[in-house]
Amino acid sequence: MVTVVNDTLVVPLSAVSTPLIFFDPDLAYLISSATYIHIASLGATIWDVLDNLGNDYRLLVHYEIRAPTIIYFLTRVSLLGFSLGRAVPLTKPLDDCAALQRSNSVFLILFIASTTALFYLRVCAVCAMERKIVIGIGVVSSTSVGMAQTLS
């Protein structure tokens, strides 16, 4: 039977429960910490969505649906999709990781673009459409959305 030899430790491959055993211990620690952070952020995102279901329902039913509302929901859905898309391959090996990565890139681009657009709308509202500020933030927002396109 093939065995894994790590300095003085000899482990049968049938007893290996994690692929992290093949990494340096420091790197394995960093990878597992990053995995825990992704899972925790997914949990916080799901908690936030569930906690705000009543408010989101009220926003959809009792108020007029306009561009900021659509951008808000696009931001929420894309964040949830990206968080799920990052957490799944970290916790379960997949056969077709490339397809998941492509869809996750789409969620990331949508998230960055919609969050930037929502920020731009808020700045325009707070600054009472002051021309210099609106143009400056508009240029920065456009740059951010353009850079997000390179992530695909």
Coordinates of C-alpha atoms in Angstrom, one line a residue:
M1 CA 0.0 0.0 0.0
V2 CA 1.2 3.5 -0.8
T3 CA 2.0 5.7 2.1
V4 CA 2.6 9.4 2.7
V5 CA 5.8 10.2 4.4
N6 CA 6.1 13.6 6.1
D7 CA 9.4 13.8 8.0
T8 CA 9.0 11.0 10.6
L9 CA 5.2 10.5 10.1
V10 CA 4.1 7.6 7.9
V11 CA 0.3 7.5 7.1
P12 CA -1.5 5.1 4.9
L13 CA -3.2 6.9 2.0
S14 CA -6.5 5.1 2.9
A15 CA -6.4 7.0 6.2
V16 CA -6.0 10.5 4.7
S17 CA -9.2 12.4 5.3
T18 CA -8.1 15.8 3.9
P19 CA -5.9 16.9 1.0
L20 CA -4.3 19.4 3.3
I21 CA -2.0 16.7 4.5
F22 CA 0.0 17.1 1.3
F23 CA 0.9 20.7 2.0
D24 CA 3.4 22.3 4.3
P25 CA 1.8 22.7 7.8
D26 CA 2.0 26.5 7.6
L27 CA 0.3 26.6 4.2
A28 CA -2.3 24.1 5.3
Y29 CA -3.1 26.3 8.3
L30 CA -3.6 29.3 6.0
I31 CA -5.8 27.4 3.6
S32 CA -8.0 26.1 6.3
S33 CA -8.2 29.6 7.9
A34 CA -9.3 31.0 4.5
T35 CA -11.9 28.3 4.2
Y36 CA -13.3 29.1 7.6
I37 CA -13.5 32.8 6.7
H38 CA -15.4 32.0 3.5
I39 CA -17.8 29.8 5.3
A40 CA -18.3 32.4 8.1
S41 CA -19.0 35.1 5.5
L42 CA -21.5 32.9 3.7
G43 CA -23.3 32.3 7.1
A44 CA -23.3 36.1 7.8
T45 CA -24.7 36.7 4.3
I46 CA -27.5 34.1 4.7
W47 CA -28.3 35.5 8.1
D48 CA -28.5 39.0 6.8
V49 CA -30.8 37.9 3.9
L50 CA -33.1 36.0 6.3
D51 CA -33.1 38.8 8.9
N52 CA -34.1 41.4 6.2
L53 CA -36.8 39.4 4.4
G54 CA -39.6 41.4 6.0
N55 CA -38.0 44.7 5.1
D56 CA -37.3 43.5 1.5
Y57 CA -40.9 42.2 1.2
R58 CA -42.2 45.6 2.3
L59 CA -39.9 47.4 -0.1
L60 CA -41.2 45.3 -3.0
V61 CA -44.9 45.4 -2.1
H62 CA -45.5 48.8 -0.6
Y63 CA -43.2 51.1 -2.6
E64 CA -42.7 51.8 -6.2
I65 CA -40.0 49.7 -7.9
R66 CA -37.5 52.0 -9.4
A67 CA -33.8 51.7 -10.4
P68 CA -32.3 51.9 -6.9
T69 CA -34.6 49.1 -5.8
I70 CA -33.6 46.9 -8.7
I71 CA -29.9 47.6 -8.1
Y72 CA -30.3 46.8 -4.4
F73 CA -31.8 43.4 -5.1
L74 CA -29.3 42.7 -7.8
T75 CA -26.6 43.4 -5.2
R76 CA -28.1 41.1 -2.7
V77 CA -28.6 38.2 -5.1
S78 CA -25.2 38.5 -6.6
L79 CA -23.5 38.6 -3.2
L80 CA -25.3 35.5 -2.1
G81 CA -24.5 33.8 -5.4
F82 CA -20.8 34.7 -5.1
S83 CA -20.6 33.6 -1.5
L84 CA -22.2 30.3 -2.3
G85 CA -19.9 29.9 -5.4
R86 CA -16.8 30.4 -3.2
A87 CA -17.9 28.2 -0.3
V88 CA -19.0 25.1 -2.3
P89 CA -15.6 24.3 -4.0
L90 CA -13.8 25.0 -0.7
T91 CA -15.8 22.4 1.1
K92 CA -16.6 19.7 -1.5
P93 CA -14.4 18.6 -4.4
L94 CA -16.2 19.1 -7.8
D95 CA -15.8 17.5 -11.2
D96 CA -16.2 20.7 -13.3
C97 CA -14.6 23.5 -11.4
A98 CA -14.2 25.6 -14.5
A99 CA -17.9 26.0 -15.0
L100 CA -18.5 27.0 -11.4
Q101 CA -15.6 29.5 -11.7
R102 CA -17.1 31.1 -14.8
S103 CA -20.5 31.5 -13.1
N104 CA -18.8 32.8 -9.9
S105 CA -17.0 35.4 -12.0
V106 CA -20.3 36.6 -13.4
F107 CA -21.7 37.0 -9.8
L108 CA -18.5 38.9 -8.8
I109 CA -18.8 41.3 -11.8
L110 CA -22.5 41.8 -11.1
F111 CA -21.8 42.4 -7.4
I112 CA -19.1 45.0 -8.0
A113 CA -21.1 46.8 -10.7
S114 CA -24.3 46.9 -8.7
T115 CA -22.7 47.9 -5.5
T116 CA -20.8 50.7 -7.3
A117 CA -24.0 51.9 -8.9
L118 CA -25.8 51.9 -5.6
F119 CA -23.0 53.9 -4.0
Y120 CA -23.0 56.4 -6.9
L121 CA -26.8 56.9 -6.5
R122 CA -26.4 57.5 -2.8
V123 CA -23.6 60.0 -3.4
C124 CA -25.8 61.8 -5.9
A125 CA -28.6 62.0 -3.4
V126 CA -26.5 63.1 -0.5
C127 CA -24.5 65.7 -2.4
A128 CA -27.7 67.1 -4.0
M129 CA -26.3 66.6 -7.5
E130 CA -23.3 68.9 -7.0
R131 CA -21.6 68.8 -10.4
K132 CA -17.9 68.3 -9.4
I133 CA -18.7 65.6 -6.9
V134 CA -21.0 63.7 -9.1
I135 CA -18.6 63.8 -12.0
G136 CA -15.6 62.8 -9.8
I137 CA -17.5 59.9 -8.2
G138 CA -18.9 58.9 -11.6
V139 CA -15.4 58.6 -13.1
V140 CA -14.2 56.5 -10.2
S141 CA -17.3 54.3 -10.4
S142 CA -16.9 53.8 -14.1
T143 CA -13.3 52.9 -13.6
S144 CA -14.3 50.4 -10.9
V145 CA -16.9 48.7 -13.1
G146 CA -14.4 48.7 -16.0
M147 CA -11.8 47.0 -13.9
A148 CA -14.4 44.4 -12.7
Q149 CA -14.9 43.4 -16.3
T150 CA -11.3 42.1 -16.3
L151 CA -12.1 39.5 -13.6
S152 CA -13.9 37.2 -16.0

